[in-house]
Every structure is written in structure tokens, then in C-alpha cells.
Short mmCIF file of C-alpha atoms and ligand atoms in Angstrom, two decimals:
data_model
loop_
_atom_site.label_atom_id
_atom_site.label_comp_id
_atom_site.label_asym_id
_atom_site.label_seq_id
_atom_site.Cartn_x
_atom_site.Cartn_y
_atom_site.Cartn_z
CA UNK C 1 30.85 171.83 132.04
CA UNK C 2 32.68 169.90 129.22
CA UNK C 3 35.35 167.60 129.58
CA UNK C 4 37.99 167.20 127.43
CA UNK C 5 40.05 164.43 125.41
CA UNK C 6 43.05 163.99 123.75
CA UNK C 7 43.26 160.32 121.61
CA UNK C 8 47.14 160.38 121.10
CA UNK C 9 47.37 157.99 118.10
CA UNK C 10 49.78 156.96 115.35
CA UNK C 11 51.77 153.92 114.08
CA UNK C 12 53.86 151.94 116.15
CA UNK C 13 57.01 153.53 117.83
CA UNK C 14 55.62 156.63 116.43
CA UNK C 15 56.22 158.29 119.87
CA UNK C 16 52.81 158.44 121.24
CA UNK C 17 53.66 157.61 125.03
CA UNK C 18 56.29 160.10 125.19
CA UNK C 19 54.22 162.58 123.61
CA UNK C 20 52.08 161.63 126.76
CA UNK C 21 54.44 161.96 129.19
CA UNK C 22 56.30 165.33 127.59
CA UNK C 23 52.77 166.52 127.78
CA UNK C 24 51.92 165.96 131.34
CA UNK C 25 55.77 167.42 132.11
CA UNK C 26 55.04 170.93 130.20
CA UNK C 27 50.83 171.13 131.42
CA UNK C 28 52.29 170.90 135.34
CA UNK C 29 54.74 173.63 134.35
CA UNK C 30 51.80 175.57 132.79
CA UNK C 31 49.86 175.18 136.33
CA UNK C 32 47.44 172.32 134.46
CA UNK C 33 46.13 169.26 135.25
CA UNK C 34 46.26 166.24 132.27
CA UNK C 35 45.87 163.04 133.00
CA UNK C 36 46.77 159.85 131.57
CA UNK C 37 44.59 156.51 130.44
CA UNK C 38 46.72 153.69 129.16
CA UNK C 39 44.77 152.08 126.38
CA UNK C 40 47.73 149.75 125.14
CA UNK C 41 46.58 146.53 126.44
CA UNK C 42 50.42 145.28 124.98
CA UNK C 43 52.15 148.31 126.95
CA UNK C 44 55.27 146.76 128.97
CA UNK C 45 56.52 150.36 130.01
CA UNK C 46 55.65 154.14 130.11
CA UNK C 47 56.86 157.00 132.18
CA UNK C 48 53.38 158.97 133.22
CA UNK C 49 51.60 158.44 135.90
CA UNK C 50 48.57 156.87 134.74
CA UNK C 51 44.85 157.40 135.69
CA UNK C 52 43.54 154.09 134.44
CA UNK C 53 45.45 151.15 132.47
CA UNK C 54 43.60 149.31 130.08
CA UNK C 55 46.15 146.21 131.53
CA UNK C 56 43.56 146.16 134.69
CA UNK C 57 41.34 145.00 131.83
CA UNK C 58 42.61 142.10 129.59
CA UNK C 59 46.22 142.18 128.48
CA UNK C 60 47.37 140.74 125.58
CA UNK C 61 49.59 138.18 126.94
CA UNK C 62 46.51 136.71 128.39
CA UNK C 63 44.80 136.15 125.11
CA UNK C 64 47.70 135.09 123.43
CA UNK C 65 48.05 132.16 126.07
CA UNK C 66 44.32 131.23 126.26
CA UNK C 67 44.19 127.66 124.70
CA UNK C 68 40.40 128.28 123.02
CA UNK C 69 41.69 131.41 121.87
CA UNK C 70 45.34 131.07 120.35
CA UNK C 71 46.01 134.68 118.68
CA UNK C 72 49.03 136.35 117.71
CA UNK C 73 49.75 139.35 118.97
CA UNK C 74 48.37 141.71 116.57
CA UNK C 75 45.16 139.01 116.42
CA UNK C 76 45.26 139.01 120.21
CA UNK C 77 45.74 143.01 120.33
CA UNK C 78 42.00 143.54 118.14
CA UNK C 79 40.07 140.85 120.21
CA UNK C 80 41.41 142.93 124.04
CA UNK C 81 39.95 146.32 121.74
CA UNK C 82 36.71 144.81 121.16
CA UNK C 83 36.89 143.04 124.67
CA UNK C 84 37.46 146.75 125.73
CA UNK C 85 34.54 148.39 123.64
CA UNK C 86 32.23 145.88 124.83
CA UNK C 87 32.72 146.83 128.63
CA UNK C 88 33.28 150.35 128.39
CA UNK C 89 31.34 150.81 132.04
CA UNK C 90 34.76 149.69 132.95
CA UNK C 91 36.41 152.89 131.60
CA UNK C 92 33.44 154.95 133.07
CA UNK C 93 34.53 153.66 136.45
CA UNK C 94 37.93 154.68 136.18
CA UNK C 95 37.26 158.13 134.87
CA UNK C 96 34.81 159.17 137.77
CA UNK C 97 32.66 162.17 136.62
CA UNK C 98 35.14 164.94 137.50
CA UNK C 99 33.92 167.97 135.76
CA UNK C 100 36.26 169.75 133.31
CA UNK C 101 38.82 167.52 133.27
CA UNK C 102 41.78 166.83 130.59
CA UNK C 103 42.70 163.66 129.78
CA UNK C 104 44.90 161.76 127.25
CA UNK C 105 44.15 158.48 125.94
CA UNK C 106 47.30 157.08 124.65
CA UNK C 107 46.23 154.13 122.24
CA UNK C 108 48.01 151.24 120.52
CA UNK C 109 50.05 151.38 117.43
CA UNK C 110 48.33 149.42 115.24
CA UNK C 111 47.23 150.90 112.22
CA UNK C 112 44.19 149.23 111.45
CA UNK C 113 42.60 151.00 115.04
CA UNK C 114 42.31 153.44 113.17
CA UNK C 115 41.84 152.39 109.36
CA UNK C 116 38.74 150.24 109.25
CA UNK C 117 38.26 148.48 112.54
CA UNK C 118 34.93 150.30 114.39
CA UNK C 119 36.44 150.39 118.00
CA UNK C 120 37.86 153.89 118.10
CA UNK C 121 34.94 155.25 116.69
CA UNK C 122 32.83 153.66 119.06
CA UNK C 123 35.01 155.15 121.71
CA UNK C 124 35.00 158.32 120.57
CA UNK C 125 31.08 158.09 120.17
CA UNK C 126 31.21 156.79 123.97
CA UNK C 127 33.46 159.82 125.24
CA UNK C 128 31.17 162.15 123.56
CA UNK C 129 28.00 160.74 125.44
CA UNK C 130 29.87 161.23 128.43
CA UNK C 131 30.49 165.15 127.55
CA UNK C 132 34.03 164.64 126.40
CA UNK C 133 35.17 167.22 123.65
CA UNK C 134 38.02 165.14 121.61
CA UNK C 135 40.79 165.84 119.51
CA UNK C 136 42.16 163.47 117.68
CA UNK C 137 46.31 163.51 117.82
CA UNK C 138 47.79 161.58 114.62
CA UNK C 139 51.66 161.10 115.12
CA UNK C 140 54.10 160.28 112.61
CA UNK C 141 57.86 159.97 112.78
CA UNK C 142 59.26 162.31 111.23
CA UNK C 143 62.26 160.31 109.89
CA UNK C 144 59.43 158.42 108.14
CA UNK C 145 58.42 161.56 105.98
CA UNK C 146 61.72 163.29 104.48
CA UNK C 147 60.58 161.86 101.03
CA UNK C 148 57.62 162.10 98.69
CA UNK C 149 56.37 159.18 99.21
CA UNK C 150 56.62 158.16 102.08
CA UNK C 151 55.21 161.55 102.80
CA UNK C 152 52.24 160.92 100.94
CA UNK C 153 51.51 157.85 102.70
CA UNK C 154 51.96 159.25 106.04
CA UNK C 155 49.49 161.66 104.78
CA UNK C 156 47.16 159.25 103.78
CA UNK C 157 46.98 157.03 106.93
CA UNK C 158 46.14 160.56 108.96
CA UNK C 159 43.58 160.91 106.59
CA UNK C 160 41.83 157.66 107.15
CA UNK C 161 41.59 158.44 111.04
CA UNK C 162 40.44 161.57 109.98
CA UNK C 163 37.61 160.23 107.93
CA UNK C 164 36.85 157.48 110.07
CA UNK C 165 36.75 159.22 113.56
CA UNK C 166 35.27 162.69 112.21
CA UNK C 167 36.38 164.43 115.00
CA UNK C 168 39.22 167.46 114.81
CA UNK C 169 42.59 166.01 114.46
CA UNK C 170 46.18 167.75 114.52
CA UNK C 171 48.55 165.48 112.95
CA UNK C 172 51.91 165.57 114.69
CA UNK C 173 55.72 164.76 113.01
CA UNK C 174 57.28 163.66 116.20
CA UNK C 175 61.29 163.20 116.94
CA UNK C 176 62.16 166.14 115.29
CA UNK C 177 64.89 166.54 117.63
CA UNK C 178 66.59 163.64 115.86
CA UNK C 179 66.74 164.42 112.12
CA UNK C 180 70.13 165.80 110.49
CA UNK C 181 70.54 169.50 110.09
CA UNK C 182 70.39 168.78 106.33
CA UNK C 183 67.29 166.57 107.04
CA UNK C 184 65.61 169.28 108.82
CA UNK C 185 66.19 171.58 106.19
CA UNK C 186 64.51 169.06 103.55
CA UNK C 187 61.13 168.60 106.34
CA UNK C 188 60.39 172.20 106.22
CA UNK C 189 59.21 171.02 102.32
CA UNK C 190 56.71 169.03 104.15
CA UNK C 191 55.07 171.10 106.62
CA UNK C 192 54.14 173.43 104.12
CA UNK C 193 53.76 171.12 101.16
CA UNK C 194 53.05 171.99 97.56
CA UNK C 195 51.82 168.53 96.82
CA UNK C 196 52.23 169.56 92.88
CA UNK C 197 55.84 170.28 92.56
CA UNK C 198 56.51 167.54 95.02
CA UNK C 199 54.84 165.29 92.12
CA UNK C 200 57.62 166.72 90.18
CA UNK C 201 60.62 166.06 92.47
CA UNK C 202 63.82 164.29 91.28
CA UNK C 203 62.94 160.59 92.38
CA UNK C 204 60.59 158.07 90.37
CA UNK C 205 58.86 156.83 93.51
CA UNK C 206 55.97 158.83 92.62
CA UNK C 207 56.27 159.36 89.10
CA UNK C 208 55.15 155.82 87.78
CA UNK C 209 53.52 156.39 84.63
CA UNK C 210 50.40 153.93 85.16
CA UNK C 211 50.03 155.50 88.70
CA UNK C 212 50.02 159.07 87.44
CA UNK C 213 46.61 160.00 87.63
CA UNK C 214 45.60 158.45 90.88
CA UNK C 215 49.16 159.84 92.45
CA UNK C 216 47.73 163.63 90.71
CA UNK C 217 44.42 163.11 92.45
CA UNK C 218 45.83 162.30 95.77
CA UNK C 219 48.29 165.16 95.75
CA UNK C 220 45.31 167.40 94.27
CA UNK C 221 42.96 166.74 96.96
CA UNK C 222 45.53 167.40 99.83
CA UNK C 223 46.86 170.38 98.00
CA UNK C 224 43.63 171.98 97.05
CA UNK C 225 41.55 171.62 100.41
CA UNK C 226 44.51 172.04 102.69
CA UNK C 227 43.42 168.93 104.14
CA UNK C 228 46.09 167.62 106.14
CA UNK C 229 48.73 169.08 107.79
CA UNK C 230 51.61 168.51 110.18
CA UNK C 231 52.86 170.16 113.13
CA UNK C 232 56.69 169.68 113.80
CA UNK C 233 56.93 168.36 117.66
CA UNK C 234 60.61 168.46 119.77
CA UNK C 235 59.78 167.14 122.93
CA UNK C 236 63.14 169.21 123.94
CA UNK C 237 61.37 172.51 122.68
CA UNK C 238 59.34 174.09 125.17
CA UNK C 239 58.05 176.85 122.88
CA UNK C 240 56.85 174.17 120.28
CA UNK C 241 55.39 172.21 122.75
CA UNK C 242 53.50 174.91 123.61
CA UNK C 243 52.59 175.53 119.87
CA UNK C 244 51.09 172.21 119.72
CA UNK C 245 48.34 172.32 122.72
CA UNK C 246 47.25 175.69 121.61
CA UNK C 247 46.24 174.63 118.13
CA UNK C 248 44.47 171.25 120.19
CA UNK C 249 43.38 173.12 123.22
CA UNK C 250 41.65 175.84 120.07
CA UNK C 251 40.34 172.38 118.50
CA UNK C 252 38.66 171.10 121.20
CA UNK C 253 37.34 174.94 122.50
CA UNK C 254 39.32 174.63 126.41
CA UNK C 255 39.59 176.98 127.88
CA UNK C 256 36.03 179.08 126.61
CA UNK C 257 34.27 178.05 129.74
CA UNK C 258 36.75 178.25 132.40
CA UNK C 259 35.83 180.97 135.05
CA UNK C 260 36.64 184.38 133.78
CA UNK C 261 38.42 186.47 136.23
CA UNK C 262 36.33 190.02 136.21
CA UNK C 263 38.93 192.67 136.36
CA UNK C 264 39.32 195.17 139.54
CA UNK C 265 36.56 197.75 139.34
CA UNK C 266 38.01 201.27 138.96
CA UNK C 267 36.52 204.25 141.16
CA UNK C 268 34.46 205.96 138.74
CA UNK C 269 35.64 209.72 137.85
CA UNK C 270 33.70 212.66 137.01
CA UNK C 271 32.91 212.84 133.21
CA UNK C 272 34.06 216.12 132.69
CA UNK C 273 37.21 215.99 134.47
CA UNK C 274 39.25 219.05 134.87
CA UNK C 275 42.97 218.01 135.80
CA UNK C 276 44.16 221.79 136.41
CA UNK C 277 41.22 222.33 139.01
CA UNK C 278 42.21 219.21 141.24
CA UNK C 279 46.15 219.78 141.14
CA UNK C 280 45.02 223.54 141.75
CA UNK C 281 42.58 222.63 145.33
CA UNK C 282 45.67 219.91 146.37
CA UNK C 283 48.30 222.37 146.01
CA UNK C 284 45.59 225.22 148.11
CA UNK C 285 45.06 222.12 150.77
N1 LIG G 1 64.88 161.36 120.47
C1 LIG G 1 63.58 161.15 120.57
N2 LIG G 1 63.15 159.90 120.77
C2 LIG G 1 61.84 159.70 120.87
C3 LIG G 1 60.89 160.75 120.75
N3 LIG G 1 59.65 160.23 120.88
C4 LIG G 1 59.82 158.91 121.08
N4 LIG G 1 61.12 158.58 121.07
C5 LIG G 1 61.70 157.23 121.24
O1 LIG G 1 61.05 156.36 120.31
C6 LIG G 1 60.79 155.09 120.90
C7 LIG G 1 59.31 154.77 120.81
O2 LIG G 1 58.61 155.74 121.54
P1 LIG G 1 57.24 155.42 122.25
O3 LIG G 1 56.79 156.69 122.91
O4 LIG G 1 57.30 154.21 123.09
O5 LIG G 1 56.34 155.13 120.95
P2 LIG G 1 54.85 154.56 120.92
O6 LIG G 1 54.20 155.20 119.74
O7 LIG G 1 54.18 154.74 122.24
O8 LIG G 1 55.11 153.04 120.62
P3 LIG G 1 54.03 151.84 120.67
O9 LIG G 1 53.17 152.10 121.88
O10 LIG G 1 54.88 150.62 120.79
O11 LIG G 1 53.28 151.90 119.39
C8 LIG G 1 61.30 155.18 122.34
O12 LIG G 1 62.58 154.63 122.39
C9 LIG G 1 61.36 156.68 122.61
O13 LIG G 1 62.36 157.00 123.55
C10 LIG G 1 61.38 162.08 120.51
O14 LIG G 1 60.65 163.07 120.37
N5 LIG G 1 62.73 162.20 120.42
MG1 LIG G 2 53.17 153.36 123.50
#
């Protein structure tokens, strides 16, 4: 039996360990089990219950204060990844070999995770090995994406995970629940874009004449091949919570080898069944 993975990623403050916990919230009230690994060595708080923290590990403060060491804490943040993905027997320990489980992997913020650096691959390559199915889970904030260009950079750093980590990912616009009425109005624009006319829009963000080609190729390539896309997320909406899982639960194929119930067997009946004859012998009984 598979196991499956969620890796809940996305810039910083982007919303990923609330997306965690809303998620374990609505799965209990859908009768499911999801668990939780903390893989934020720089975490100070979250409200889930977690199934392993990456803090039992190396935390950053540690590495920061190490004397031989002396990082920063975005320095200090890559060495506790590659610390991590070079004792991943650790992780193995935590996650037991329960069959068919669900768990979410909620990961720093830091961009570069997911850009260039080769630990998240190597992670996902790991989970795989161990018969994990994973979906990548690309948040943004959607306050960060009512314009064109910040839209199309948004866009872009999905894309990178997307190319790097070659798994399935649904990309996520997270604190919906917080935009304007009028700003809501302008996001619908971007969760269906038409990356042409949005090249035409009334700012000049995008319209820099030296830029214009690239900027057409970009929008091109994410307009033609309906490459990325984003999924609105309220963690106050039940119903588009809901939305959400089924597109990642469809991504990753759960639910396909769960036990299927076999329905009650009928008593077989006569094919030629003649309904006037049997009303006719009860009413003569
Ligand atoms: N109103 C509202 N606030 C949210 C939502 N999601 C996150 N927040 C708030 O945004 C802030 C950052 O959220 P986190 O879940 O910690 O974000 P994160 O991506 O885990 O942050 P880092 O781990 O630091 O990268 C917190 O104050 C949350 O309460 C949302 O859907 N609605
Ligand atoms: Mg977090």
C-alpha cells in the first residue's frame, strides 16, 4: 500500500503552518487521519500536533551560536537542511512504516529550498523510496498577487519548484479571507489568467520596452500550456477547503486503493418476472 505526502511550501509568512493546521482541523471532521512533520528547523510556534519536529534534529539557533560555525540565520537555516538531508534515517525513525498513511511536511520559507538548492529534491527522491506518493503544495499570499507583476513573479517562483521537484504541485493563493471586496473582485483576473491581455493592462510594470519580448515569452508559455495555476484557499471556507484536497488527494491518486466496500447482495429474482401473478397468489394466500 502507498503512502502519501503533502510538502506544504511557499515563501515566508506565506501561510504554510496554518494551512497545516486548517488541514488537520477539516481531515478529522472528514473522519481522516493527517499528520504533521515540522521541517522548520527556525519554527518558534505552530498550532498542530506534530508527528516529528525537525527541532529534535539541529535548530537553527544552535548553528547560529556555534563559534566554528558563525552563520546568519538564513546561512544557518541551509547548513540544518543539508545537516537534515544527510541523516535522513533520522526522519525514517520518526515516520515508522505505518502503511497508508497521510502526512504533511510543512517546510521553511526560504525561497531558495526550493529554487536551486538540491535538498528538497533529495527529499522528495527519499520519500519516494520509502513508497510515499507526493504532492507538492506551493503557497502564495494572495495580497502578494492583485497585480501583474507581482503576479507573474509569484508565478514564476511556483514554477521553479515545479521544475525542480518534478512532482505534481497545486499552487495555493492563501489569506483570501483577508483581501478587500474590491480586491477580491480584481483576484478572480488571476485565477483564470489571460496572461496576454494582462501584458496589456493599464500599469507600466510590465510593459518596459527592452523587457518586452522576454515579459511576451513568459506570459506565452504560462498562457499557452496552462502551466500554472492557483487555487483560492479561505481557511474560514469549509467548502473550499474541501476543493483544495480533492484536486491534491486526485494528484497524488488517495483514495484508489483504499478498501472498497462491496455493496449488499440483492436476492436474485426470476428473469421473467410477472408482477400481476405474485400480487394475484398473495392476495389468494
Ligand atoms: N487571516 C488570515 N491570516 C493568515 C492565514 N494564513 C496565515 N495567516 C497569518 O499569517 C501569518 C503567517 O502565517 P504562518 O502560517 O506562520 O506562515 P508560514 O508560511 O508558516 O511562515 P514561515 O514558516 O515563517 O515561513 C500568521 O500571523 C497567520 O496567522 C489566512 O488564511 N488568513
Ligand atoms: Mg511556518
Amino acid at each position: 500500500m502507498p503512502r502519501y505526502a503533502q510538502l506544504v511550501m511557499g515563501p515566508a509568512g506565506s501561510g504554510k503552518s496554518t494551512y497545516c493546521s486548517t488541514m488537520v482541523q477539516h481531515s478529522e471532521t472528514l473522519n481522516r487521519s493527517v499528520q504533521v512533520v515540522n521541517l522548520d528547523p527556525a519554527a518558534e510556534h505552530f498550532d498542530y500536533p506534530v508527528m516529528a519536529d525537525i527541532r529534535e534534529l539541529i535548530q537553527v539557533d544552535d548553528v547560529m551560536e556555534d563559534e566554528s560555525l558563525r552563520f546568519g540565520p538564513n546561512g544557518g537555516l541551509v547548513f540544518c537542511m543539508e545537516y537534515f538531508a544527510n541523516n535522513f534515517d533520522w526522519l525514517e525513525e520518526s515516520l515508522g512504516h505505518v502503511e497508508d498513511d497521510y502526512i504533511l511536511f510543512d517546510c521553511p520559507g526560504q525561497i531558495e529550498l526550493y529554487t536551486h538548492l538540491p535538498v528538497m529534491k533529495q527529499l522528495v527522491e527519499q520519500l519516494q523510496q520509502w513508497e510515499f506518493r507526493v504532492c507538492g503544495v506551493f503557497l502564495v499570499d494572495s495580497q502578494f498577487m492583485v497585480e501583474s507583476f507581482k503576479f507573474i513573479s509569484g508565478v514564476m517562483a511556483a514554477l521553479s519548484a515545479m521544475v525542480s521537484l518534478e512532482i505534481p504541485q497545486v499552487n495555493i493563493m492563501t489569506k483570501m479571507d483577508l483581501l478587500s471586496p474590491k480586491a477580491k473582485k480584481e483576484i478572480e483576473k488571476y485565477l483564470d489568467p489571460d496572461m496576454y491581455s494582462m501584458m496589456e493592462d493599464g500599469s507600466n510594470t510590465i510593459r518596459s520596452k527592452k523587457f518586452k519580448k522576454l515579459t511576451k515569452a513568459i506570459c506565452g508559455l504560462i498562457d499557452d500550456y496552462s502551466i500554472v495555476r492557483f487555487l483560492p484557499f479561505d481557511r474560514t471556507d469549509e467548502e473550499g477547503i474541501n476543493i483544495v484536497l480533492q484536486h491534491i488527494d486526485f494528484s497524488i491518486q488517495y483514495g484508489e486503493d483504499l478498501e472498497f466496500k462491496e455493496p449488499k447482495e440483492v436476492e436474485e429474482q426470476p428473469a421473467n418476472l410477472n408482477y400481476d401473478d405474485i400480487f394475484q397468489d398473495k392476495a389468494n394466500s
